[in-house]
Amino acid sequence: SFTDGFEDFTNSGSQQFTRTLGGTSFVFKFEAQGEVGNFFASSGESSATGVGLMSGSSGASVERVTISRSDGGNFQFGSLWVDNRDSNSGAPVVLQGYLDGLEVGAPRNMLAGIWGTLLFGNITIDEIRITSSDFNGSTLDNFSGNALGPTVTDANISISGATGTGGAYKIGDTVTATWNNTAGGDNNI
């Protein structure tokens, strides 16, 4: 499991950055939607630094930030602290987990002028979408979850290389284990 307090965040002005959490690379990205925007170092909950979100300009369209593993794999989403006190527009910040493009669980809202931790109960997802019609200085901190390893099941592992009678292994045989990770197998790709 992991909790990222973003203590060493230095990617101000970027539209995308990567963090290694629980031994796995996660991508934080402003999507090409709405007025887009960028990240900046801001005051967080647990440390001097959190990740600030700034919309490209004020407008009625919805901007979207995503958090996902760089390899596209699943992860468990526990919680995220959101500070929406600086929202001059009165726009809420909405968080929603997704798995294979489908919503998982109920969305969580942080209304304008409010801050706190949004709990997600370790739902298994492959993407978090954070949306608002105007981020205008909203801040993220203390992202918690579990990176999860790949799913490996007995049914998708085969062992081969036996040369003895009736499939028995003999001294000198080369034992080969093969994992079916295709769409017809464990499908971690």
Coordinates of N, CA, C and O in Angstrom, one line a residue:
S1 N 0.8 -1.2 0.0 CA 0.0 0.0 0.0 C 0.9 1.2 0.0 O 2.1 1.2 0.3
F2 N 0.3 2.4 -0.3 CA 1.1 3.6 -0.4 C 0.2 4.8 0.1 O -1.0 4.7 0.0
T3 N 0.8 5.8 0.5 CA 0.2 7.2 0.7 C 1.3 8.2 0.2 O 2.4 8.2 0.7
D4 N 0.9 9.0 -0.7 CA 1.8 10.0 -1.3 C 1.4 11.4 -0.8 O 0.3 11.9 -1.1
G5 N 2.3 12.0 0.0 CA 2.0 13.4 0.5 C 2.6 14.4 -0.4 O 2.6 15.6 -0.1
F6 N 3.2 14.0 -1.5 CA 3.8 14.9 -2.5 C 4.8 15.9 -1.9 O 5.0 17.0 -2.5
E7 N 5.5 15.5 -0.9 CA 6.5 16.4 -0.2 C 7.6 16.9 -1.2 O 8.0 18.0 -1.0
D8 N 7.9 16.1 -2.2 CA 9.0 16.5 -3.1 C 8.5 16.9 -4.5 O 9.2 16.9 -5.5
F9 N 7.2 17.3 -4.6 CA 6.6 17.7 -5.9 C 7.3 19.0 -6.4 O 7.3 20.0 -5.7
T10 N 7.8 18.9 -7.6 CA 8.5 20.0 -8.3 C 8.1 20.2 -9.7 O 8.8 20.9 -10.5
N11 N 6.9 19.7 -10.1 CA 6.5 19.8 -11.5 C 5.6 21.0 -11.8 O 4.7 20.9 -12.7
S12 N 5.9 22.1 -11.2 CA 5.0 23.3 -11.5 C 5.0 23.7 -13.0 O 6.1 23.7 -13.6
G13 N 3.8 24.0 -13.5 CA 3.7 24.4 -14.9 C 3.5 23.3 -15.9 O 3.2 23.5 -17.0
S14 N 3.6 22.0 -15.4 CA 3.4 20.9 -16.3 C 2.0 20.5 -16.4 O 1.2 20.7 -15.6
Q15 N 1.7 19.8 -17.5 CA 0.3 19.2 -17.7 C 0.3 17.7 -17.4 O -0.8 17.1 -17.5
Q16 N 1.5 17.2 -17.1 CA 1.6 15.7 -16.8 C 2.8 15.5 -15.9 O 3.8 16.1 -16.2
F17 N 2.7 14.6 -15.0 CA 3.9 14.2 -14.2 C 3.7 12.7 -13.8 O 2.6 12.2 -13.8
T18 N 4.8 12.1 -13.4 CA 4.8 10.7 -13.0 C 5.3 10.6 -11.5 O 6.3 11.3 -11.2
R19 N 4.7 9.7 -10.7 CA 5.2 9.4 -9.4 C 5.3 7.9 -9.3 O 4.4 7.1 -9.8
T20 N 6.3 7.4 -8.5 CA 6.4 6.0 -8.2 C 5.9 5.7 -6.9 O 6.4 6.3 -5.9
L21 N 4.8 4.9 -6.8 CA 4.1 4.7 -5.5 C 3.9 3.2 -5.4 O 3.4 2.5 -6.3
G22 N 4.3 2.6 -4.2 CA 4.2 1.2 -4.0 C 5.0 0.4 -5.1 O 4.6 -0.7 -5.4
G23 N 6.1 1.0 -5.6 CA 6.9 0.3 -6.6 C 6.3 0.4 -8.0 O 6.8 -0.2 -8.9
T24 N 5.3 1.1 -8.2 CA 4.6 1.2 -9.5 C 4.5 2.7 -9.9 O 4.2 3.6 -9.1
S25 N 4.7 2.9 -11.2 CA 4.6 4.3 -11.8 C 3.2 4.7 -12.0 O 2.4 4.0 -12.7
F26 N 2.8 5.9 -11.5 CA 1.5 6.5 -11.7 C 1.6 7.7 -12.5 O 2.5 8.5 -12.3
V27 N 0.7 8.0 -13.5 CA 0.7 9.2 -14.3 C -0.5 10.1 -13.8 O -1.6 9.6 -13.8
F28 N -0.2 11.3 -13.6 CA -1.1 12.4 -13.3 C -1.2 13.3 -14.5 O -0.1 13.8 -14.9
K29 N -2.4 13.5 -15.1 CA -2.4 14.2 -16.3 C -3.6 15.1 -16.5 O -4.8 14.7 -16.2
F30 N -3.4 16.3 -16.9 CA -4.5 17.2 -17.4 C -4.9 16.7 -18.8 O -4.0 16.7 -19.7
E31 N -6.1 16.2 -19.0 CA -6.5 15.7 -20.3 C -6.8 16.9 -21.2 O -7.1 18.0 -20.7
A32 N -6.8 16.7 -22.5 CA -7.1 17.7 -23.5 C -8.6 17.9 -23.6 O -9.3 17.4 -24.5
Q33 N -9.2 18.5 -22.5 CA -10.6 18.7 -22.4 C -10.9 20.0 -21.7 O -10.1 20.4 -20.8
G34 N -11.8 20.8 -22.2 CA -12.1 22.1 -21.6 C -11.0 23.0 -21.8 O -10.4 23.1 -22.9
E35 N -10.7 23.9 -20.8 CA -9.6 24.8 -21.0 C -8.3 24.2 -20.6 O -7.3 25.0 -20.4
V36 N -8.2 22.9 -20.4 CA -7.0 22.2 -20.0 C -6.5 22.8 -18.6 O -7.3 23.1 -17.8
G37 N -5.2 23.0 -18.5 CA -4.7 23.5 -17.2 C -3.3 23.0 -17.0 O -2.7 22.3 -17.8
N38 N -2.8 23.2 -15.7 CA -1.5 22.7 -15.3 C -1.4 22.5 -13.8 O -2.3 23.0 -13.1
F39 N -0.4 21.8 -13.4 CA -0.1 21.5 -12.0 C 0.8 22.5 -11.5 O 1.7 23.0 -12.2
F40 N 0.8 22.7 -10.2 CA 1.8 23.6 -9.5 C 1.9 23.2 -8.1 O 1.0 22.5 -7.5
A41 N 3.1 23.5 -7.5 CA 3.3 23.2 -6.1 C 2.4 24.1 -5.2 O 2.4 25.3 -5.4
S42 N 1.7 23.5 -4.3 CA 0.7 24.3 -3.4 C 0.8 23.8 -2.0 O 1.4 22.7 -1.8
S43 N 0.2 24.5 -1.1 CA 0.2 24.0 0.3 C -0.7 22.8 0.4 O -1.9 22.9 0.0
G44 N -0.2 21.7 1.0 CA -1.0 20.5 1.2 C -1.5 20.3 2.6 O -1.4 21.2 3.4
E45 N -2.1 19.2 2.8 CA -2.6 18.9 4.2 C -1.5 18.5 5.1 O -1.4 19.0 6.2
S46 N -0.7 17.5 4.7 CA 0.2 16.9 5.6 C 1.6 17.5 5.6 O 2.5 17.1 6.4
S47 N 1.9 18.3 4.6 CA 3.2 18.9 4.4 C 3.1 20.2 3.8 O 2.0 20.7 3.5
A48 N 4.3 20.8 3.6 CA 4.3 22.2 2.9 C 3.9 22.1 1.5 O 3.5 23.1 0.9
T49 N 3.9 20.9 0.9 CA 3.6 20.8 -0.5 C 2.5 19.8 -0.9 O 2.5 18.7 -0.4
G50 N 1.6 20.3 -1.7 CA 0.6 19.4 -2.3 C 0.6 19.7 -3.8 O 1.5 20.4 -4.3
V51 N -0.3 19.1 -4.5 CA -0.4 19.3 -6.0 C -1.5 20.2 -6.3 O -2.7 19.9 -6.1
G52 N -1.2 21.5 -6.7 CA -2.3 22.4 -7.1 C -2.7 22.2 -8.5 O -2.0 21.7 -9.4
L53 N -4.0 22.5 -8.8 CA -4.6 22.3 -10.1 C -5.1 23.7 -10.5 O -5.8 24.4 -9.8
M54 N -4.7 24.1 -11.7 CA -5.1 25.4 -12.2 C -5.6 25.3 -13.6 O -4.9 24.9 -14.6
S55 N -6.9 25.6 -13.8 CA -7.5 25.6 -15.2 C -6.8 26.6 -16.1 O -6.3 27.6 -15.6
G56 N -6.8 26.3 -17.4 CA -6.2 27.2 -18.3 C -6.8 28.6 -18.4 O -6.1 29.6 -18.5
S57 N -8.1 28.7 -18.2 CA -8.8 29.9 -18.2 C -10.2 29.6 -17.6 O -10.6 28.5 -17.5
S58 N -10.9 30.6 -17.2 CA -12.2 30.4 -16.6 C -13.2 30.2 -17.8 O -13.1 30.8 -18.8
G59 N -14.1 29.3 -17.6 CA -15.1 29.0 -18.6 C -16.1 28.0 -18.1 O -16.0 27.4 -17.0
A60 N -17.1 27.7 -18.9 CA -18.1 26.8 -18.5 C -17.8 25.4 -18.8 O -18.5 24.5 -18.3
S61 N -16.8 25.1 -19.6 CA -16.5 23.7 -20.0 C -15.8 23.0 -18.8 O -15.2 23.6 -17.9
V62 N -15.8 21.7 -18.8 CA -15.3 20.9 -17.7 C -13.9 20.4 -18.0 O -13.6 19.8 -19.1
E63 N -13.0 20.7 -17.1 CA -11.6 20.2 -17.2 C -11.5 18.8 -16.5 O -12.3 18.6 -15.6
R64 N -10.6 18.0 -17.0 CA -10.4 16.7 -16.4 C -9.0 16.4 -16.1 O -8.1 16.5 -17.0
V65 N -8.7 15.9 -14.9 CA -7.4 15.4 -14.5 C -7.6 13.9 -14.3 O -8.6 13.5 -13.7
T66 N -6.6 13.1 -14.8 CA -6.7 11.6 -14.5 C -5.5 11.2 -13.7 O -4.4 11.8 -13.8
I67 N -5.7 10.1 -13.0 CA -4.6 9.4 -12.3 C -4.7 7.9 -12.7 O -5.8 7.3 -12.5
S68 N -3.6 7.4 -13.2 CA -3.7 6.0 -13.6 C -2.3 5.4 -13.6 O -1.3 6.1 -13.5
R69 N -2.2 4.1 -13.6 CA -0.9 3.4 -13.6 C -0.3 3.6 -15.0 O -1.1 3.5 -16.0
S70 N 1.0 3.8 -15.1 CA 1.6 4.0 -16.5 C 1.5 2.7 -17.3 O 1.5 2.8 -18.6
D71 N 1.4 1.6 -16.7 CA 1.2 0.3 -17.5 C -0.2 -0.1 -17.7 O -0.5 -1.1 -18.3
G72 N -1.2 0.8 -17.3 CA -2.6 0.6 -17.5 C -3.2 -0.4 -16.6 O -4.4 -0.8 -16.7
G73 N -2.5 -0.9 -15.6 CA -3.0 -2.0 -14.7 C -3.9 -1.4 -13.6 O -4.1 -0.2 -13.5
N74 N -4.6 -2.3 -12.9 CA -5.5 -2.0 -11.9 C -4.8 -1.6 -10.6 O -3.7 -2.0 -10.4
F75 N -5.5 -0.8 -9.8 CA -5.0 -0.5 -8.5 C -6.2 -0.2 -7.5 O -7.3 -0.1 -8.0
Q76 N -5.9 -0.2 -6.3 CA -7.0 0.1 -5.3 C -6.9 1.5 -4.9 O -5.8 2.0 -4.6
F77 N -8.0 2.2 -4.9 CA -8.0 3.6 -4.5 C -8.7 3.7 -3.1 O -9.8 3.4 -2.9
G78 N -7.9 4.2 -2.2 CA -8.3 4.4 -0.8 C -8.9 5.7 -0.5 O -10.1 5.9 -0.2
S79 N -8.1 6.8 -0.8 CA -8.6 8.1 -0.4 C -7.7 9.2 -1.1 O -6.6 8.9 -1.5
L80 N -8.2 10.4 -1.1 CA -7.5 11.6 -1.6 C -8.0 12.8 -0.9 O -9.2 13.0 -0.8
W81 N -7.0 13.6 -0.3 CA -7.4 14.9 0.3 C -7.5 15.9 -0.8 O -6.7 16.0 -1.7
V82 N -8.6 16.7 -0.7 CA -8.9 17.7 -1.7 C -9.2 19.0 -1.0 O -10.0 19.1 -0.1
D83 N -8.5 20.1 -1.4 CA -8.8 21.4 -0.9 C -9.4 22.3 -2.0 O -8.7 22.5 -3.0
N84 N -10.6 22.6 -1.9 CA -11.3 23.4 -2.9 C -11.7 24.8 -2.3 O -12.7 25.4 -2.7
R85 N -10.9 25.3 -1.3 CA -11.2 26.6 -0.7 C -11.0 27.8 -1.6 O -11.6 28.8 -1.5
D86 N -10.1 27.6 -2.6 CA -9.7 28.8 -3.4 C -10.6 28.8 -4.7 O -10.3 29.6 -5.6
S87 N -11.7 28.1 -4.8 CA -12.5 28.1 -6.0 C -13.3 29.4 -6.0 O -14.4 29.5 -5.3
N88 N -12.9 30.4 -6.8 CA -13.6 31.6 -7.0 C -14.9 31.4 -7.8 O -15.8 32.2 -7.7
S89 N -15.0 30.4 -8.5 CA -16.1 30.2 -9.4 C -17.3 29.5 -8.7 O -18.4 29.5 -9.2
G90 N -17.0 28.9 -7.5 CA -18.0 28.2 -6.8 C -18.2 26.8 -7.4 O -19.2 26.1 -7.1
A91 N -17.3 26.3 -8.2 CA -17.4 25.0 -8.9 C -16.9 23.9 -8.0 O -15.8 24.0 -7.3
P92 N -17.7 22.8 -7.8 CA -17.2 21.7 -7.1 C -16.1 20.9 -7.8 O -16.0 21.0 -9.0
V93 N -15.3 20.1 -7.1 CA -14.4 19.2 -7.7 C -15.0 17.8 -7.5 O -15.4 17.4 -6.3
V94 N -15.1 17.0 -8.5 CA -15.7 15.7 -8.5 C -14.7 14.6 -8.8 O -14.0 14.7 -9.8
L95 N -14.6 13.6 -7.9 CA -13.8 12.4 -8.2 C -14.6 11.2 -8.4 O -15.6 11.0 -7.8
Q96 N -14.2 10.4 -9.4 CA -14.9 9.2 -9.8 C -13.8 8.1 -10.2 O -12.9 8.4 -10.9
G97 N -14.0 6.9 -9.7 CA -13.1 5.8 -10.1 C -13.7 5.1 -11.3 O -15.0 5.0 -11.4
Y98 N -12.9 4.6 -12.1 CA -13.3 3.9 -13.4 C -12.5 2.6 -13.5 O -11.3 2.5 -13.2
L99 N -13.1 1.6 -14.0 CA -12.5 0.3 -14.4 C -13.0 -0.1 -15.8 O -14.2 -0.2 -16.0
D100 N -12.1 -0.2 -16.7 CA -12.4 -0.5 -18.1 C -13.5 0.5 -18.7 O -14.4 0.1 -19.4
G101 N -13.4 1.8 -18.3 CA -14.2 2.8 -18.8 C -15.6 2.9 -18.1 O -16.4 3.8 -18.5
L102 N -15.8 2.1 -17.2 CA -17.1 2.1 -16.4 C -16.9 2.6 -15.0 O -15.9 2.3 -14.4
E103 N -17.9 3.4 -14.5 CA -17.8 4.0 -13.2 C -17.8 2.9 -12.2 O -18.6 1.9 -12.3
V104 N -17.0 3.0 -11.1 CA -17.0 2.1 -10.0 C -17.3 2.9 -8.7 O -16.7 3.9 -8.4
G105 N -18.4 2.5 -8.0 CA -18.8 3.2 -6.8 C -19.4 4.6 -7.2 O -19.6 4.9 -8.3
A106 N -19.8 5.3 -6.2 CA -20.4 6.6 -6.3 C -19.3 7.7 -6.4 O -18.3 7.6 -5.8
P107 N -19.6 8.8 -7.2 CA -18.7 9.9 -7.3 C -18.6 10.6 -5.9 O -19.6 10.5 -5.1
R108 N -17.5 11.2 -5.6 CA -17.4 12.0 -4.4 C -17.2 13.5 -4.8 O -16.4 13.8 -5.7
N109 N -17.8 14.4 -4.1 CA -17.8 15.9 -4.5 C -17.1 16.6 -3.3 O -17.4 16.4 -2.2
M110 N -16.3 17.6 -3.7 CA -15.7 18.5 -2.7 C -16.3 19.9 -3.2 O -15.9 20.4 -4.2
L111 N -17.2 20.4 -2.4 CA -17.9 21.7 -2.8 C -16.9 22.8 -2.7 O -15.9 22.8 -1.9
A112 N -17.2 23.9 -3.3 CA -16.4 25.1 -3.2 C -16.3 25.6 -1.8 O -17.3 25.6 -1.1
G113 N -15.1 26.1 -1.4 CA -15.0 26.6 0.0 C -14.7 25.5 1.0 O -14.6 25.8 2.2
I114 N -14.6 24.3 0.6 CA -14.5 23.1 1.5 C -13.2 22.4 1.2 O -12.7 22.4 0.1
W115 N -12.7 21.7 2.2 CA -11.6 20.8 2.1 C -11.7 19.6 3.0 O -12.5 19.6 4.0
G116 N -11.1 18.5 2.6 CA -11.2 17.3 3.4 C -10.8 16.1 2.6 O -10.4 16.2 1.5
T117 N -10.8 14.9 3.3 CA -10.4 13.7 2.7 C -11.7 12.9 2.1 O -12.6 12.7 2.8
L118 N -11.6 12.6 0.8 CA -12.7 11.8 0.2 C -12.3 10.4 0.3 O -11.2 10.0 -0.2
L119 N -13.1 9.5 0.9 CA -12.8 8.1 1.1 C -13.5 7.3 0.0 O -14.6 7.5 -0.4
F120 N -12.7 6.3 -0.5 CA -13.2 5.4 -1.6 C -13.2 3.9 -1.2 O -13.6 3.1 -2.0
G121 N -12.7 3.6 0.0 CA -12.8 2.2 0.5 C -12.0 1.2 -0.3 O -12.4 0.0 -0.4
N122 N -10.9 1.6 -0.9 CA -10.0 0.6 -1.6 C -10.7 -0.1 -2.8 O -10.6 -1.3 -3.0
I123 N -11.5 0.7 -3.6 CA -12.2 0.1 -4.7 C -11.1 -0.2 -5.8 O -10.1 0.5 -5.9
T124 N -11.3 -1.3 -6.5 CA -10.3 -1.6 -7.6 C -10.7 -1.0 -8.9 O -11.8 -1.1 -9.4
I125 N -9.8 -0.2 -9.4 CA -10.0 0.6 -10.6 C -8.8 0.7 -11.5 O -7.7 0.2 -11.1
D126 N -8.9 1.3 -12.6 CA -7.7 1.5 -13.4 C -7.5 3.0 -13.7 O -6.5 3.4 -14.4
E127 N -8.4 3.9 -13.3 CA -8.3 5.3 -13.5 C -9.2 6.1 -12.5 O -10.3 5.7 -12.2
I128 N -8.6 7.2 -12.1 CA -9.4 8.2 -11.3 C -9.6 9.4 -12.2 O -8.6 9.9 -12.8
R129 N -10.8 9.9 -12.3 CA -11.1 11.1 -13.0 C -11.5 12.2 -12.0 O -12.4 12.0 -11.3
I130 N -10.8 13.3 -12.1 CA -11.1 14.5 -11.3 C -11.5 15.6 -12.2 O -10.8 16.0 -13.1
T131 N -12.8 16.0 -12.0 CA -13.3 17.0 -12.9 C -13.9 18.3 -12.2 O -14.2 18.2 -11.0
S132 N -13.8 19.4 -12.9 CA -14.4 20.6 -12.4 C -14.6 21.6 -13.6 O -13.8 21.5 -14.6
S133 N -15.5 22.5 -13.5 CA -15.6 23.5 -14.5 C -14.6 24.6 -14.3 O -14.4 25.4 -15.2
D134 N -13.9 24.6 -13.2 CA -12.9 25.6 -12.9 C -12.1 25.2 -11.7 O -12.5 25.3 -10.6
F135 N -10.9 24.6 -11.9 CA -10.1 24.2 -10.8 C -9.5 25.4 -10.0 O -9.6 25.4 -8.8
N136 N -9.0 26.4 -10.6 CA -8.7 27.7 -10.0 C -8.0 27.5 -8.6 O -8.4 28.2 -7.7
G137 N -7.0 26.7 -8.5 CA -6.2 26.6 -7.3 C -6.6 25.5 -6.4 O -6.2 25.4 -5.2
S138 N -7.4 24.5 -6.8 CA -7.7 23.4 -6.0 C -6.4 22.6 -5.8 O -5.5 22.6 -6.6
T139 N -6.3 21.9 -4.6 CA -5.1 21.2 -4.3 C -5.4 19.7 -3.9 O -6.4 19.5 -3.2
L140 N -4.5 18.8 -4.3 CA -4.6 17.4 -3.9 C -3.5 17.0 -3.0 O -2.4 17.6 -3.1
D141 N -3.7 16.1 -2.1 CA -2.6 15.7 -1.2 C -3.1 14.3 -0.6 O -4.2 13.9 -0.7
N142 N -2.1 13.6 -0.1 CA -2.3 12.3 0.6 C -3.1 11.3 -0.2 O -4.2 10.9 0.2
F143 N -2.7 11.0 -1.4 CA -3.3 10.0 -2.3 C -2.9 8.7 -1.7 O -1.7 8.3 -1.6
S144 N -3.9 7.8 -1.3 CA -3.6 6.5 -0.8 C -4.3 5.4 -1.5 O -5.4 5.6 -2.1
G145 N -3.6 4.3 -1.6 CA -4.2 3.1 -2.2 C -3.2 1.9 -2.2 O -2.3 1.9 -1.3
N146 N -3.4 1.0 -3.1 CA -2.5 -0.1 -3.2 C -2.3 -0.4 -4.7 O -3.2 -0.5 -5.5
A147 N -1.0 -0.5 -5.1 CA -0.6 -0.6 -6.5 C -1.1 -2.0 -7.1 O -1.3 -2.0 -8.3
L148 N -1.3 -3.0 -6.3 CA -1.7 -4.3 -6.8 C -0.7 -4.9 -7.8 O -0.3 -4.2 -8.8
G149 N -0.3 -6.1 -7.6 CA 0.5 -6.8 -8.6 C -0.4 -7.4 -9.7 O -1.6 -7.3 -9.6
P150 N 0.2 -8.1 -10.6 CA -0.6 -8.7 -11.7 C -1.4 -9.9 -11.1 O -1.0 -10.5 -10.1
T151 N -2.6 -10.2 -11.7 CA -3.4 -11.3 -11.3 C -2.8 -12.5 -12.0 O -2.6 -12.5 -13.3
V152 N -2.4 -13.6 -11.3 CA -1.9 -14.8 -11.8 C -2.7 -15.9 -11.2 O -2.8 -16.1 -10.0
T153 N -3.4 -16.7 -12.1 CA -4.2 -17.8 -11.6 C -3.6 -19.2 -12.1 O -3.0 -19.2 -13.1
D154 N -3.8 -20.2 -11.3 CA -3.4 -21.6 -11.6 C -3.8 -22.0 -13.0 O -3.1 -22.6 -13.7
A155 N -5.1 -21.7 -13.3 CA -5.6 -22.1 -14.6 C -4.9 -21.6 -15.8 O -5.0 -22.2 -16.9
N156 N -4.1 -20.5 -15.6 CA -3.5 -19.9 -16.8 C -1.9 -20.1 -16.7 O -1.2 -19.4 -17.4
I157 N -1.5 -21.1 -15.9 CA -0.1 -21.5 -15.9 C 0.0 -22.9 -16.3 O -0.7 -23.8 -15.8
S158 N 0.9 -23.2 -17.3 CA 1.1 -24.6 -17.7 C 2.6 -24.9 -17.5 O 3.5 -24.0 -17.6
I159 N 2.9 -26.1 -17.2 CA 4.2 -26.7 -16.9 C 4.5 -27.7 -18.0 O 3.6 -28.6 -18.3
S160 N 5.6 -27.6 -18.6 CA 6.0 -28.6 -19.7 C 7.5 -29.0 -19.6 O 8.2 -28.4 -18.8
G161 N 7.8 -30.0 -20.3 CA 9.2 -30.4 -20.4 C 9.5 -31.8 -19.9 O 10.7 -32.3 -20.0
A162 N 8.5 -32.5 -19.5 CA 8.7 -33.9 -19.0 C 9.0 -34.8 -20.2 O 8.3 -34.8 -21.2
T163 N 10.0 -35.7 -20.1 CA 10.3 -36.6 -21.2 C 10.1 -38.1 -20.7 O 10.4 -39.0 -21.5
G164 N 9.7 -38.3 -19.5 CA 9.6 -39.7 -19.0 C 8.2 -40.3 -19.4 O 7.3 -39.6 -19.9
T165 N 8.1 -41.6 -19.1 CA 6.9 -42.3 -19.4 C 5.7 -41.7 -18.6 O 5.8 -41.5 -17.4
G166 N 4.6 -41.6 -19.3 CA 3.4 -41.1 -18.7 C 3.4 -39.6 -18.2 O 2.7 -39.2 -17.3
G167 N 4.4 -38.9 -18.8 CA 4.5 -37.5 -18.4 C 5.3 -37.2 -17.2 O 5.3 -36.1 -16.6
A168 N 6.1 -38.2 -16.8 CA 7.0 -38.1 -15.6 C 8.2 -37.2 -16.0 O 8.7 -37.3 -17.1
Y169 N 8.7 -36.5 -15.0 CA 9.9 -35.7 -15.2 C 11.1 -36.6 -14.8 O 11.1 -37.4 -13.8
K170 N 12.2 -36.5 -15.6 CA 13.4 -37.3 -15.3 C 14.5 -36.3 -15.0 O 14.5 -35.1 -15.4
I171 N 15.6 -36.8 -14.4 CA 16.8 -35.9 -14.2 C 17.3 -35.5 -15.5 O 17.4 -36.3 -16.5
G172 N 17.6 -34.2 -15.6 CA 18.0 -33.6 -16.9 C 17.0 -33.0 -17.7 O 17.3 -32.2 -18.7
D173 N 15.7 -33.2 -17.4 CA 14.6 -32.5 -18.1 C 14.7 -31.0 -17.8 O 15.0 -30.6 -16.7
T174 N 14.3 -30.2 -18.8 CA 14.2 -28.8 -18.6 C 12.7 -28.5 -18.3 O 11.9 -28.7 -19.2
V175 N 12.4 -27.9 -17.2 CA 11.0 -27.6 -16.8 C 10.7 -26.2 -17.2 O 11.5 -25.3 -16.9
T176 N 9.6 -26.0 -18.0 CA 9.3 -24.7 -18.5 C 7.9 -24.4 -17.9 O 6.9 -25.2 -18.1
A177 N 7.8 -23.2 -17.3 CA 6.5 -22.7 -16.8 C 6.1 -21.6 -17.8 O 6.8 -20.7 -18.1
T178 N 4.8 -21.7 -18.3 CA 4.3 -20.7 -19.2 C 3.0 -20.0 -18.6 O 2.1 -20.8 -18.2
W179 N 3.0 -18.7 -18.6 CA 1.9 -18.0 -18.1 C 1.1 -17.4 -19.3 O 1.6 -16.7 -20.1
N180 N -0.2 -17.7 -19.3 CA -1.1 -17.1 -20.4 C -1.7 -15.8 -19.8 O -2.6 -15.8 -19.1
N181 N -1.1 -14.7 -20.3 CA -1.5 -13.4 -19.9 C -2.2 -12.7 -21.0 O -2.3 -11.5 -21.1
T182 N -2.7 -13.4 -22.0 CA -3.4 -12.9 -23.1 C -4.9 -12.5 -22.7 O -5.3 -12.8 -21.6
A183 N -5.7 -12.0 -23.6 CA -7.1 -11.7 -23.4 C -7.8 -13.0 -23.0 O -8.8 -12.9 -22.2
G184 N -7.4 -14.2 -23.4 CA -8.0 -15.4 -23.1 C -7.5 -16.0 -21.8 O -8.0 -17.0 -21.3
G185 N -6.5 -15.3 -21.2 CA -5.9 -15.8 -19.9 C -6.2 -14.8 -18.8 O -7.3 -14.4 -18.6
D186 N -5.1 -14.5 -18.1 CA -5.3 -13.6 -16.9 C -5.5 -12.1 -17.4 O -6.0 -11.3 -16.6
N187 N -5.1 -11.8 -18.6 CA -5.4 -10.5 -19.2 C -5.0 -9.3 -18.3 O -5.8 -8.4 -18.1
N188 N -3.7 -9.3 -17.9 CA -3.2 -8.1 -17.2 C -2.6 -7.1 -18.1 O -2.0 -6.1 -17.7
I189 N -2.9 -7.2 -19.4 CA -2.3 -6.3 -20.4 C -3.3 -5.2 -20.8 O -4.4 -5.3 -20.5

